[in-house]
mmCIF file with all atom_site columns, C-alpha atoms in Angstrom:
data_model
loop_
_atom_site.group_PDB
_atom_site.id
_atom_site.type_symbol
_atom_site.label_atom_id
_atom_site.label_alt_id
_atom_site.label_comp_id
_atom_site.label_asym_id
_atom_site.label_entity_id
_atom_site.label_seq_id
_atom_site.pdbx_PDB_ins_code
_atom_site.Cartn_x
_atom_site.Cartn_y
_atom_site.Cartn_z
_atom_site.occupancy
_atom_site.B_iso_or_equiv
_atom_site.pdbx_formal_charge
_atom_site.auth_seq_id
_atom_site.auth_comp_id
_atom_site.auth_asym_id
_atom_site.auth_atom_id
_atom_site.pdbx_PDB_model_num
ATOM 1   C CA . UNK A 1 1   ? 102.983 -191.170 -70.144 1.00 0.00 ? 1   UNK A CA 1
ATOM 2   C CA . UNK A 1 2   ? 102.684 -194.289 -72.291 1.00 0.00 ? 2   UNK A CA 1
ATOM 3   C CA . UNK A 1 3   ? 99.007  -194.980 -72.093 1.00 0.00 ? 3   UNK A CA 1
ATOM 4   C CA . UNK A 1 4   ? 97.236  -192.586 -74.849 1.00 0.00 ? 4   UNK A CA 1
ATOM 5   C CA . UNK A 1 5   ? 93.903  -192.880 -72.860 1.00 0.00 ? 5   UNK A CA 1
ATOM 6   C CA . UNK A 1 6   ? 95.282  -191.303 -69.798 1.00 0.00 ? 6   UNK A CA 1
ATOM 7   C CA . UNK A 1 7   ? 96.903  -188.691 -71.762 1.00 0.00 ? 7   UNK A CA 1
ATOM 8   C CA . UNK A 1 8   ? 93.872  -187.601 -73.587 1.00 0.00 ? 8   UNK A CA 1
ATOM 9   C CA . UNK A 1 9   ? 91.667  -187.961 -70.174 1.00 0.00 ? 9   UNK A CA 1
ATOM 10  C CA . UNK A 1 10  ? 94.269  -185.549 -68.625 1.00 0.00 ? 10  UNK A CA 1
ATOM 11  C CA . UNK A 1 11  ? 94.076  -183.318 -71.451 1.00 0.00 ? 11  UNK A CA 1
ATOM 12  C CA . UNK A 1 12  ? 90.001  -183.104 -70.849 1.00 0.00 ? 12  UNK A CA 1
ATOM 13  C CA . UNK A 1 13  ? 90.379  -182.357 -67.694 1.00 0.00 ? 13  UNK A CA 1
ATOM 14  C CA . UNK A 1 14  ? 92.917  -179.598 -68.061 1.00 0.00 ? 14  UNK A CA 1
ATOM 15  C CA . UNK A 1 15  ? 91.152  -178.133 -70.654 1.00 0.00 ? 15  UNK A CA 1
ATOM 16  C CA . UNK A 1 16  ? 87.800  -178.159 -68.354 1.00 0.00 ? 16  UNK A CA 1
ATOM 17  C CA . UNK A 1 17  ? 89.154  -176.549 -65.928 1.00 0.00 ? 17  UNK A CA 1
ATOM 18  C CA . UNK A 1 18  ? 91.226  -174.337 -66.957 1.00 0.00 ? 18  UNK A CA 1
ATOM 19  C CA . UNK A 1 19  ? 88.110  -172.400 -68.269 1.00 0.00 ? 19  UNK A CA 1
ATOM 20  C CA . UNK A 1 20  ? 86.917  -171.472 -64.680 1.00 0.00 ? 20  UNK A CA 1
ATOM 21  C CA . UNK A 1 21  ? 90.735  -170.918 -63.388 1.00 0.00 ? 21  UNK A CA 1
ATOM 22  C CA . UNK A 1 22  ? 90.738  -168.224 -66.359 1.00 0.00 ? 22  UNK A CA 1
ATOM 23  C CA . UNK A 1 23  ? 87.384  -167.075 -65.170 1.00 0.00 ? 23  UNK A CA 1
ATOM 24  C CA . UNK A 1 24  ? 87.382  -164.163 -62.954 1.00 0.00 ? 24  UNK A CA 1
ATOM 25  C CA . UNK A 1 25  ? 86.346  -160.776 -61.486 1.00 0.00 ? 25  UNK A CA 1
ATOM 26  C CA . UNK A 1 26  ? 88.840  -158.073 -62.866 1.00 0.00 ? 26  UNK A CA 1
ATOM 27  C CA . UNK A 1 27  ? 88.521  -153.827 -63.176 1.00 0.00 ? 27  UNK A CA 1
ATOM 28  C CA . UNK A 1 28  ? 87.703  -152.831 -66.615 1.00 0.00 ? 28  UNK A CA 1
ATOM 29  C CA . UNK A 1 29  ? 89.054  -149.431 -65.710 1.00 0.00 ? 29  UNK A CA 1
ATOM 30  C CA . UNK A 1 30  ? 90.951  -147.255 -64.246 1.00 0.00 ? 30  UNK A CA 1
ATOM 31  C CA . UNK A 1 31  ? 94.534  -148.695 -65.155 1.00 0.00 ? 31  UNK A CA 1
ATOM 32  C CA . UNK A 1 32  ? 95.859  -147.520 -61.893 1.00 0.00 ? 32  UNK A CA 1
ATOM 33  C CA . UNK A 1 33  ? 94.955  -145.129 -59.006 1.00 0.00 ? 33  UNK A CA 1
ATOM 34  C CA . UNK A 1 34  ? 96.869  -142.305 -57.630 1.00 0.00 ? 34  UNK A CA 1
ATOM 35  C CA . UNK A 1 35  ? 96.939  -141.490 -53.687 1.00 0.00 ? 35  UNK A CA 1
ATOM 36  C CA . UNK A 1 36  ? 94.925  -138.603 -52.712 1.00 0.00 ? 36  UNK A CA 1
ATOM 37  C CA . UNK A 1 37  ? 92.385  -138.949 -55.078 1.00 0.00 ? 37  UNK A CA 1
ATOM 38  C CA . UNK A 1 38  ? 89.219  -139.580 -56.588 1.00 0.00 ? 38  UNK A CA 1
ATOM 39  C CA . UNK A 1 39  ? 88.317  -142.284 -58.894 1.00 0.00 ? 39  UNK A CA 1
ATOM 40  C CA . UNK A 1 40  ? 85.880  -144.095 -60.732 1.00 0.00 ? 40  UNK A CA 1
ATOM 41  C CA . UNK A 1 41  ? 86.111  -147.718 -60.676 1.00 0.00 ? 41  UNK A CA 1
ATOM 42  C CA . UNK A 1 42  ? 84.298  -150.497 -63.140 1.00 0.00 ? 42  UNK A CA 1
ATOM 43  C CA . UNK A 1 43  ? 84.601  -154.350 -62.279 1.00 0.00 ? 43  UNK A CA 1
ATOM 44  C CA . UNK A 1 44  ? 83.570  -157.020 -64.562 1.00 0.00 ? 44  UNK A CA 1
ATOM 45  C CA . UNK A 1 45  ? 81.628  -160.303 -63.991 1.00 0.00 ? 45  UNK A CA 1
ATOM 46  C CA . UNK A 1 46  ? 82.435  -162.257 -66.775 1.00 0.00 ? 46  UNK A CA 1
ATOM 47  C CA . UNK A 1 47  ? 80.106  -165.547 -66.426 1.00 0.00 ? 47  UNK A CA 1
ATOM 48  C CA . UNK A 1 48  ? 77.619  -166.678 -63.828 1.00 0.00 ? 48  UNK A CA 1
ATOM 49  C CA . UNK A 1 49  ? 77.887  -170.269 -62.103 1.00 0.00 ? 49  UNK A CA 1
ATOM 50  C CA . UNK A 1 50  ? 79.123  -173.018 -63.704 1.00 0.00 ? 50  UNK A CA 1
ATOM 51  C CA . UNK A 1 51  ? 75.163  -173.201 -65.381 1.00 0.00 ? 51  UNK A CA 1
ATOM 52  C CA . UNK A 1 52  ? 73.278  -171.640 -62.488 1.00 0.00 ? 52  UNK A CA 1
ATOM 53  C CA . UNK A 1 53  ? 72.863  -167.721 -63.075 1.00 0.00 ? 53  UNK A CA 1
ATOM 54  C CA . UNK A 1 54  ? 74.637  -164.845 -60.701 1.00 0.00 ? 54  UNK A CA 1
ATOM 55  C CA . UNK A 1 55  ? 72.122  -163.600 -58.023 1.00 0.00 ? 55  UNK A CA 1
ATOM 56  C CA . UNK A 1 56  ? 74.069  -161.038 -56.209 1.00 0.00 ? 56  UNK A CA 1
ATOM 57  C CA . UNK A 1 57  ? 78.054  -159.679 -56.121 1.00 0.00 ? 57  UNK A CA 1
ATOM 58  C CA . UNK A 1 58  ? 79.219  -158.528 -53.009 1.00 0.00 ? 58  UNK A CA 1
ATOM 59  C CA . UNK A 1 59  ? 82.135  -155.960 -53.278 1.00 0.00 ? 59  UNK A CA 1
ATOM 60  C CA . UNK A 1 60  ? 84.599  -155.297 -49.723 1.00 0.00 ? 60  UNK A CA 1
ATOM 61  C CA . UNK A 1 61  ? 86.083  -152.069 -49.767 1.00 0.00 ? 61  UNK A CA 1
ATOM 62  C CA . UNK A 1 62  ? 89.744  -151.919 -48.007 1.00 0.00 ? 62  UNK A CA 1
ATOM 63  C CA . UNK A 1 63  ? 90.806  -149.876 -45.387 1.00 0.00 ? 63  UNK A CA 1
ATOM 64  C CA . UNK A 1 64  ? 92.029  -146.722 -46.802 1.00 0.00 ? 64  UNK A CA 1
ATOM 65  C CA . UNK A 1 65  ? 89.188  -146.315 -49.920 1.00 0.00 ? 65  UNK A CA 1
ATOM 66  C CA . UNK A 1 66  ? 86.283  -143.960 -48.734 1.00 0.00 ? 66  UNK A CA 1
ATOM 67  C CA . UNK A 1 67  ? 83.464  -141.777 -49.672 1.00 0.00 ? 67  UNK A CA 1
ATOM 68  C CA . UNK A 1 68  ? 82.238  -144.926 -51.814 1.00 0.00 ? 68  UNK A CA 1
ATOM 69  C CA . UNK A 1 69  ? 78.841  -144.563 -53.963 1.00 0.00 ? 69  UNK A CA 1
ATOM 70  C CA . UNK A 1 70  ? 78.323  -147.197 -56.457 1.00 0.00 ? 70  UNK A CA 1
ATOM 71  C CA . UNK A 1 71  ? 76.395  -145.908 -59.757 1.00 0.00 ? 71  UNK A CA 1
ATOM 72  C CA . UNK A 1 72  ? 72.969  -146.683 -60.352 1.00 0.00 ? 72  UNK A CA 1
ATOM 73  C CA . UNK A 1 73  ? 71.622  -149.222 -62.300 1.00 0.00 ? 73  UNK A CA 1
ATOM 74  C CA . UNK A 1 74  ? 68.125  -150.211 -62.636 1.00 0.00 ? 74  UNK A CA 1
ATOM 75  C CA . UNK A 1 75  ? 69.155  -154.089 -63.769 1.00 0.00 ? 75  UNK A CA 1
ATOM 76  C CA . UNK A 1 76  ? 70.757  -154.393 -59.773 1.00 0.00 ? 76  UNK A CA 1
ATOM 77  C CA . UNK A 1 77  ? 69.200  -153.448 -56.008 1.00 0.00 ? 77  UNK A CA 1
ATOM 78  C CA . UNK A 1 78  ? 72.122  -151.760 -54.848 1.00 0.00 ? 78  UNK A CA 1
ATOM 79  C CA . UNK A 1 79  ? 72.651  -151.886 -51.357 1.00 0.00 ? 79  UNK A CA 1
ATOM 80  C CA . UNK A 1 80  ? 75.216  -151.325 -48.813 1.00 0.00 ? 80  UNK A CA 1
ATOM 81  C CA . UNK A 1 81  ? 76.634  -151.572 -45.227 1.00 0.00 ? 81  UNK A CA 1
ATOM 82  C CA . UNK A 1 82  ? 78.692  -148.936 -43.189 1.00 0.00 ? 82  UNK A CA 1
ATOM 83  C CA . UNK A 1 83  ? 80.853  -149.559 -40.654 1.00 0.00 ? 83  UNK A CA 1
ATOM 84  C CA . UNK A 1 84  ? 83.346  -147.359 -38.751 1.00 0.00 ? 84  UNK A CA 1
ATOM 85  C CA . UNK A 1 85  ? 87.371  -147.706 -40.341 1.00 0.00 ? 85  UNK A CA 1
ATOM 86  C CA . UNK A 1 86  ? 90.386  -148.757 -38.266 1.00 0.00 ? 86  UNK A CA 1
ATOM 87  C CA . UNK A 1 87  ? 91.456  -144.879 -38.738 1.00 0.00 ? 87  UNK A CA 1
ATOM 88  C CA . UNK A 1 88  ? 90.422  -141.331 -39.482 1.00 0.00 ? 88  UNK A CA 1
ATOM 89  C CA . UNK A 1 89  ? 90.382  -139.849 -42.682 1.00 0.00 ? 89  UNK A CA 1
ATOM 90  C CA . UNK A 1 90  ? 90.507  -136.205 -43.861 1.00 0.00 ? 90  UNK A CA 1
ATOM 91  C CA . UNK A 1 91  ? 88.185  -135.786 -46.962 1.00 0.00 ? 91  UNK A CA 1
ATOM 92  C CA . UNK A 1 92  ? 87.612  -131.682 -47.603 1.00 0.00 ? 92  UNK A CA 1
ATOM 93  C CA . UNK A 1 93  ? 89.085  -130.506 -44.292 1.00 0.00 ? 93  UNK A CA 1
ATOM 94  C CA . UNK A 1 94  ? 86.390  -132.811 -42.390 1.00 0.00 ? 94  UNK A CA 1
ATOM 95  C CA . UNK A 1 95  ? 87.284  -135.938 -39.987 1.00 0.00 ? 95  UNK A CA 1
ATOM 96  C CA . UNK A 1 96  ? 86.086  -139.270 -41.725 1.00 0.00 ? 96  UNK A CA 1
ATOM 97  C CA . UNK A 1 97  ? 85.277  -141.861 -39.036 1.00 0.00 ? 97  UNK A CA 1
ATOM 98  C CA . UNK A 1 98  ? 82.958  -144.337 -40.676 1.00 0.00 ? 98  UNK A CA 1
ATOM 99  C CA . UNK A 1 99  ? 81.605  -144.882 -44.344 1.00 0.00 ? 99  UNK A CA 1
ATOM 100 C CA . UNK A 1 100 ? 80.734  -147.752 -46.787 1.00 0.00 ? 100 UNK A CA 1
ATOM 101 C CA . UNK A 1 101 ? 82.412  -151.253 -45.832 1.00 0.00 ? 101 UNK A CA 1
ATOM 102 C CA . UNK A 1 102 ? 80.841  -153.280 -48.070 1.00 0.00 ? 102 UNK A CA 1
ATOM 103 C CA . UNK A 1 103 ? 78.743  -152.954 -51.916 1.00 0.00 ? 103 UNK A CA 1
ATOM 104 C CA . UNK A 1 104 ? 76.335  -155.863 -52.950 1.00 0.00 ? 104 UNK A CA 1
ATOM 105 C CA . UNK A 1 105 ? 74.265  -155.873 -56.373 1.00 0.00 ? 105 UNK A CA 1
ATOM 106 C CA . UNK A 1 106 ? 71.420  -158.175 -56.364 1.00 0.00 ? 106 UNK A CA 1
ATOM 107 C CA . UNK A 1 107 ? 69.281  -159.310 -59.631 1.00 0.00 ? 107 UNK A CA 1
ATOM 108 C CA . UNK A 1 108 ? 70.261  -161.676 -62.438 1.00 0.00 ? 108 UNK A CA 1
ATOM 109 C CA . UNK A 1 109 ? 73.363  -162.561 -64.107 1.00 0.00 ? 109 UNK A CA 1
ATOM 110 C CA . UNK A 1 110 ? 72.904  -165.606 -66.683 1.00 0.00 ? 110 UNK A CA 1
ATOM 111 C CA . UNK A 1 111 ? 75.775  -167.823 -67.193 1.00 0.00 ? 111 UNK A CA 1
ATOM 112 C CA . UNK A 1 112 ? 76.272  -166.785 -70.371 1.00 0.00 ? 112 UNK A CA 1
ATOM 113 C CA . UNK A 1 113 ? 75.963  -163.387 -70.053 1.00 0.00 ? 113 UNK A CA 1
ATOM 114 C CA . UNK A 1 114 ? 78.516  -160.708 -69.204 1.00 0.00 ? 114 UNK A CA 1
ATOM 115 C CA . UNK A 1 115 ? 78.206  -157.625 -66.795 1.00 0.00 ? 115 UNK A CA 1
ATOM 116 C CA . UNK A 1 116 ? 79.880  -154.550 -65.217 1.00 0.00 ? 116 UNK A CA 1
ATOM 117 C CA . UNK A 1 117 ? 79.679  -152.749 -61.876 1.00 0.00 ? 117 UNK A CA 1
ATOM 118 C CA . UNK A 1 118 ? 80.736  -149.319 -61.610 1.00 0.00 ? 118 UNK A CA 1
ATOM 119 C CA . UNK A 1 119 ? 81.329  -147.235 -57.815 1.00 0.00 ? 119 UNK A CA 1
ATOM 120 C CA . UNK A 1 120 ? 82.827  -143.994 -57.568 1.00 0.00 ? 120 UNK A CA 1
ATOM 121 C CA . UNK A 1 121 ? 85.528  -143.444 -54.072 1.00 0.00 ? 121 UNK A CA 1
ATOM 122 C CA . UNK A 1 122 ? 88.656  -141.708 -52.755 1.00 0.00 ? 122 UNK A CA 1
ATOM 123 C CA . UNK A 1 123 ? 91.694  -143.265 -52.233 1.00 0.00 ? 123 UNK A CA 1
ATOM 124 C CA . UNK A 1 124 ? 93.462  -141.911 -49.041 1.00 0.00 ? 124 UNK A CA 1
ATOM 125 C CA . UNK A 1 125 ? 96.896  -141.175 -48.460 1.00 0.00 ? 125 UNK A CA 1
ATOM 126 C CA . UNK A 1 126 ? 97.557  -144.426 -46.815 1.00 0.00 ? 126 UNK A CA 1
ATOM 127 C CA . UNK A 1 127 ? 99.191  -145.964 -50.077 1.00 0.00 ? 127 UNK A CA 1
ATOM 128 C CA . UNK A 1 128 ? 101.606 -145.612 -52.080 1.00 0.00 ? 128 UNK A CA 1
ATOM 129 C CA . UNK A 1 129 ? 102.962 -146.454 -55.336 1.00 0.00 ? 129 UNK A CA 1
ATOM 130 C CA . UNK A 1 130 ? 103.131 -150.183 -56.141 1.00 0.00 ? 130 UNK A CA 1
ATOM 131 C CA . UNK A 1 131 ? 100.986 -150.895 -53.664 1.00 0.00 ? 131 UNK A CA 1
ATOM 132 C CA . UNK A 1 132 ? 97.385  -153.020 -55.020 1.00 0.00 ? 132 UNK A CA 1
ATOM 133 C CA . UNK A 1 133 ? 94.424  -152.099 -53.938 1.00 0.00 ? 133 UNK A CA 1
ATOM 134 C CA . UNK A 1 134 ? 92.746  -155.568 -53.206 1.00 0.00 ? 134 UNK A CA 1
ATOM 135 C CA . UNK A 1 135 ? 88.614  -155.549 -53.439 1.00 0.00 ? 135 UNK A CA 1
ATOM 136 C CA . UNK A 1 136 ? 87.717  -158.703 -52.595 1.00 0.00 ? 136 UNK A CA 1
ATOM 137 C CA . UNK A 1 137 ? 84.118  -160.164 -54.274 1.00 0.00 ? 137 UNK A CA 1
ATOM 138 C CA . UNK A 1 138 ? 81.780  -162.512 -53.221 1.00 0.00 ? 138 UNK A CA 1
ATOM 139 C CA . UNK A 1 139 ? 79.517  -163.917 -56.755 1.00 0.00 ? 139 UNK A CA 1
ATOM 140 C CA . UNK A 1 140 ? 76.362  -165.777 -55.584 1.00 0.00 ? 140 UNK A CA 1
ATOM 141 C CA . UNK A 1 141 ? 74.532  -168.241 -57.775 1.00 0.00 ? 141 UNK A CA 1
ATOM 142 C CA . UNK A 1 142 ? 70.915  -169.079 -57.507 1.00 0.00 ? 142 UNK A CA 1
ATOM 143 C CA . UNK A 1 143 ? 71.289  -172.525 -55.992 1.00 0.00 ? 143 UNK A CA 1
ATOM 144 C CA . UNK A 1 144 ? 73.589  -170.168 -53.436 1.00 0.00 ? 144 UNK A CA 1
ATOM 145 C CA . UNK A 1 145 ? 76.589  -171.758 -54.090 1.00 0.00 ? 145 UNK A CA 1
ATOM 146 C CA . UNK A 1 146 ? 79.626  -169.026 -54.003 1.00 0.00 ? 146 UNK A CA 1
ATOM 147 C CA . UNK A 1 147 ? 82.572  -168.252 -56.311 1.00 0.00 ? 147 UNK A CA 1
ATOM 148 C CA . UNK A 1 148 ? 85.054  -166.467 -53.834 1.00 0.00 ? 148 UNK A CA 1
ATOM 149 C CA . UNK A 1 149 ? 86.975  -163.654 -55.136 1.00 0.00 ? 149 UNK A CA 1
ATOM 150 C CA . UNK A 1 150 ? 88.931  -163.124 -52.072 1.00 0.00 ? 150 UNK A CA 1
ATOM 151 C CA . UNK A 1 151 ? 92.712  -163.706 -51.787 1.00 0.00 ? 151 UNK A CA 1
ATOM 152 C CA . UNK A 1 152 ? 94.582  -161.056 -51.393 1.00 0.00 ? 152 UNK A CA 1
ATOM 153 C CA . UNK A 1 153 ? 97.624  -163.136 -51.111 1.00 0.00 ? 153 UNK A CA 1
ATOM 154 C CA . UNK A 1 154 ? 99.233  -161.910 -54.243 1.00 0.00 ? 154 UNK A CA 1
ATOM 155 C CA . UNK A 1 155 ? 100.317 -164.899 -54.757 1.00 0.00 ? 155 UNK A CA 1
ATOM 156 C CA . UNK A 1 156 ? 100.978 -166.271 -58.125 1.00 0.00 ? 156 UNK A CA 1
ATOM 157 C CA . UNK A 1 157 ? 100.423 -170.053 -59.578 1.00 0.00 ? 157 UNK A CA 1
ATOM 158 C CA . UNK A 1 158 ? 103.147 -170.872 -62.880 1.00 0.00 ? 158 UNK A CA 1
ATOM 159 C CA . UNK A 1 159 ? 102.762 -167.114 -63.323 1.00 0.00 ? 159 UNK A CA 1
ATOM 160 C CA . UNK A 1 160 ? 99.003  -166.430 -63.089 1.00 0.00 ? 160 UNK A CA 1
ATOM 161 C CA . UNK A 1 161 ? 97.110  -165.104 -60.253 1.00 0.00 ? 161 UNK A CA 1
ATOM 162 C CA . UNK A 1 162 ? 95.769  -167.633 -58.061 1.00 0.00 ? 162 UNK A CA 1
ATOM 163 C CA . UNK A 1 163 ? 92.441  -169.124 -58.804 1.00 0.00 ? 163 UNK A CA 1
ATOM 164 C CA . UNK A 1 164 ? 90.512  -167.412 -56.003 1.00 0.00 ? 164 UNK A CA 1
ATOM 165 C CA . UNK A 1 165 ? 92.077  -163.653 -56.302 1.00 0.00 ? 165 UNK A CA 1
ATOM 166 C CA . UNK A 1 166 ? 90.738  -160.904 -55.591 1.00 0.00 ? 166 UNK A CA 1
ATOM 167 C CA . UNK A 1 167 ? 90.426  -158.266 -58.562 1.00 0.00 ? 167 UNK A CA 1
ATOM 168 C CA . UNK A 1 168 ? 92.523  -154.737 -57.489 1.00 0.00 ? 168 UNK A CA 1
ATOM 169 C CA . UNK A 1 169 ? 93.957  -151.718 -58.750 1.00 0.00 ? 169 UNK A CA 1
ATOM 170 C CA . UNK A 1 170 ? 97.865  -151.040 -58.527 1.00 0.00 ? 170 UNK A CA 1
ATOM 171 C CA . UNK A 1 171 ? 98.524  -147.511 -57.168 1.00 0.00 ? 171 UNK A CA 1
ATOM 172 C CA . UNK A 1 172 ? 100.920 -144.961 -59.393 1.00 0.00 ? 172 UNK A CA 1
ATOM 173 C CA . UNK A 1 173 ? 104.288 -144.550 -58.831 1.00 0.00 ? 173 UNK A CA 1
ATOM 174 C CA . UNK A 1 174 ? 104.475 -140.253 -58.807 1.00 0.00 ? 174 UNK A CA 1
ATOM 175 C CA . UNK A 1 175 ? 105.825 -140.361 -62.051 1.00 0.00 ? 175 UNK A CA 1
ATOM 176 C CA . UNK A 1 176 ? 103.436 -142.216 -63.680 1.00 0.00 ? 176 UNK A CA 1
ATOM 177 C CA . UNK A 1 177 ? 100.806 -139.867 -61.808 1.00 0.00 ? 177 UNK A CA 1
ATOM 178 C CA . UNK A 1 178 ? 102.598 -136.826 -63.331 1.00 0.00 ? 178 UNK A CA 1
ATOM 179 C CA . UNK A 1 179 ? 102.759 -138.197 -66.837 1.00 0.00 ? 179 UNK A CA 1
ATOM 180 C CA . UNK A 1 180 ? 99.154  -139.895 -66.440 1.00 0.00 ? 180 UNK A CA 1
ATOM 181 C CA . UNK A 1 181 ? 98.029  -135.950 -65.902 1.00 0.00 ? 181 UNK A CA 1
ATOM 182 C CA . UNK A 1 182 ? 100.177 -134.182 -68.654 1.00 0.00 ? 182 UNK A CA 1
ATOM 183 C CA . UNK A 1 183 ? 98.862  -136.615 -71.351 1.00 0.00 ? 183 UNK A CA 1
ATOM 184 C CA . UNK A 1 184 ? 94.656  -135.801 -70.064 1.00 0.00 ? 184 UNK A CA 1
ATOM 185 C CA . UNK A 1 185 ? 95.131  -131.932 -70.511 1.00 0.00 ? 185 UNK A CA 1
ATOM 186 C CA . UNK A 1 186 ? 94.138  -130.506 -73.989 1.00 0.00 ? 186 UNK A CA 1
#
């Protein structure tokens, strides 16, 4: 480019948006899951909308993650739906039919400010390791606009995730499960 106005107009414009493409939902913890197993799962909402404050995040949980409960939190009206899964579970020698499908926390998120959600669940036997867990999120502003946390593509853009993907957890390989147990026990 030979025009230095064009140049630095690009430049702006990169630098605007790459803000929001670095802008996300992502898990704060765990670091991965293991199959068979309980875990306890925090997500992070790291701005509001573009201005316009957050005024509810609505969590999907995948096929294959049950016995969901989402922690209290007296900033949020928790509230959920159930629905029946593509499959049967076993959970404590009992048949698992139906359960949470879906997690949404509604109150105020400022633009500027930062928040975590935290749910508790089991992760069935139905993955393995390598897999990701994929949670999509839905993050409502006030003028009810929506920032769509949904792909679950995978998908990678010049070797970040895509814009719109969905925050998940990568599932243990059985080694890492093993040594991820040794190195808890004191």
């Amino acid at each position: 480019m030979k025009n230095p106005f064009l140049k630095l107009a690009l430049a702006l414009t990169l630098s605007a948006t790459s803000s929001s493409v670095l802008a996300h939902v992502s898990f704060v913890s765990p670091s991965g899951l293991q199959a068979n197993k309980s875990f306890k799962a925090v997500f992070s909402i790291s701005h509001g909308c573009e201005g316009e404050p957050t005024r509810s995040i609505t969590l999907t949980v995948p096929e294959g993650v049950i016995a969901v409960k989402p922690r209290p939190d007296s900033r949020w009206k928790i509230s959920r739906s159930n629905g029946d899964y593509a499959q049967s579970y076993q959970r404590y020698g009992k048949e698992v039919k139906s359960g949470v499908k879906t997690l949404t926390w509604e109150g105020k998120l400022e633009d500027d400010e930062y928040d975590e959600f935290t749910f508790h669940a089991y992760l069935t036997s139905d993955f393995k390791g390598g897999d990701k867990v994929y949670f999509p999120v839905v993050q409502t502003c006030a003028n009810n606009s929506q920032l769509n946390w949904t792909d679950t593509s995978g998908k990678d853009i010049h070797g970040h995730g895509d814009v719109n993907s969905a925050p998940y957890l990568p599932v243990l390989e059985n080694h890492q499960q093993e040594h991820s147990h040794k190195a808890h026990k004191h």
